[in-house]
C-alpha angles and dihedrals in degrees: 000000000000121000113243114244117264115251115257114263115242117246112269118244090246092055092051090048092054091051092051091047092051091050091050091050091049091049092047092050090049091052092050092049091047092048093050091047092051091046090051091051091049092051093047090049091050092049093049093047100064099195119235117234108178137317137258096249107162142019111242091214134044084238139347126224119226128208090278094051091254119144115246133188128194088229086074088069096061109131093021132108108227142179122219129202141158128243140156125195099234094049108133094195130049109332093098088050092052089050090052090052089050088050089058089054089048090052092051103038106016092101092061111094089210094062133081141166128217123197108183121198116238089197110047089156086073104018102077116168094265091051091050091048094051092047092049093047091051090054096038092236131146146065140200093270096041114092123195103198136200134163122267093227096048093241122129110183095090091048094049092047091049093049090052096047097040104035102016090235105147124209127168133186113249116244118259093254091060093044090056089060094046114010095185094053092080103153141043104214144153121262096222144122132224125209123216124189129223091269094055095257120141107236120199137197094236139001091259102039119064100179141049120241108208095183097054106120095227144006128241132172098250102055113354105030100167144334117286093244091071091058092045088059090053094049094046088053089048090051092051090050093051104265137296 
């Protein structure tokens, strides 16, 4: 006579608890992975978007003078991606550093006919074309598509106002008391760059940040998402493909 099979033993409470715990861990890990993936997509979308914050509408001067005394007009840059920055030749702080960063961009992108650089003097009263030329030669800076611009009349107020309104690059004259201590340190200004696309639109790294900070020690998504060169690559590609 065969022995009837023993009835199955019910799962113990501890076994059920382990199963529930494992399922909860799996669900939690899935949520974390999904969240990180969605965040990555959002960041990538923001980086690819390059927000537009204004347009280069007008020239502040009837004509500029470059380092060779040649007249220049911003209309000549139509169809080009270009980078704008301030400098002045007696600056004791970071202007030479900004120029060196621009030189790196020139070395990388200067061979592209759709690319240009503008370094605009904060101090046209002093920085006449021959002064700019001597300063550039001493530092071995420059290139065919890199303009160092000053005003024909040696006045700077209109230029500084235009730079603030158009590019949001702020520069202020130092008060007389500070100038007495250091006469060549004439301006308090930002060490930044601005990027303009081939259609004259100012393109920015984020919705809240309108300039690029080349001397920031690191890059993070909120304020300093990436070096400017990465966005130059994007805009040159955009220009070749006929715009955004």
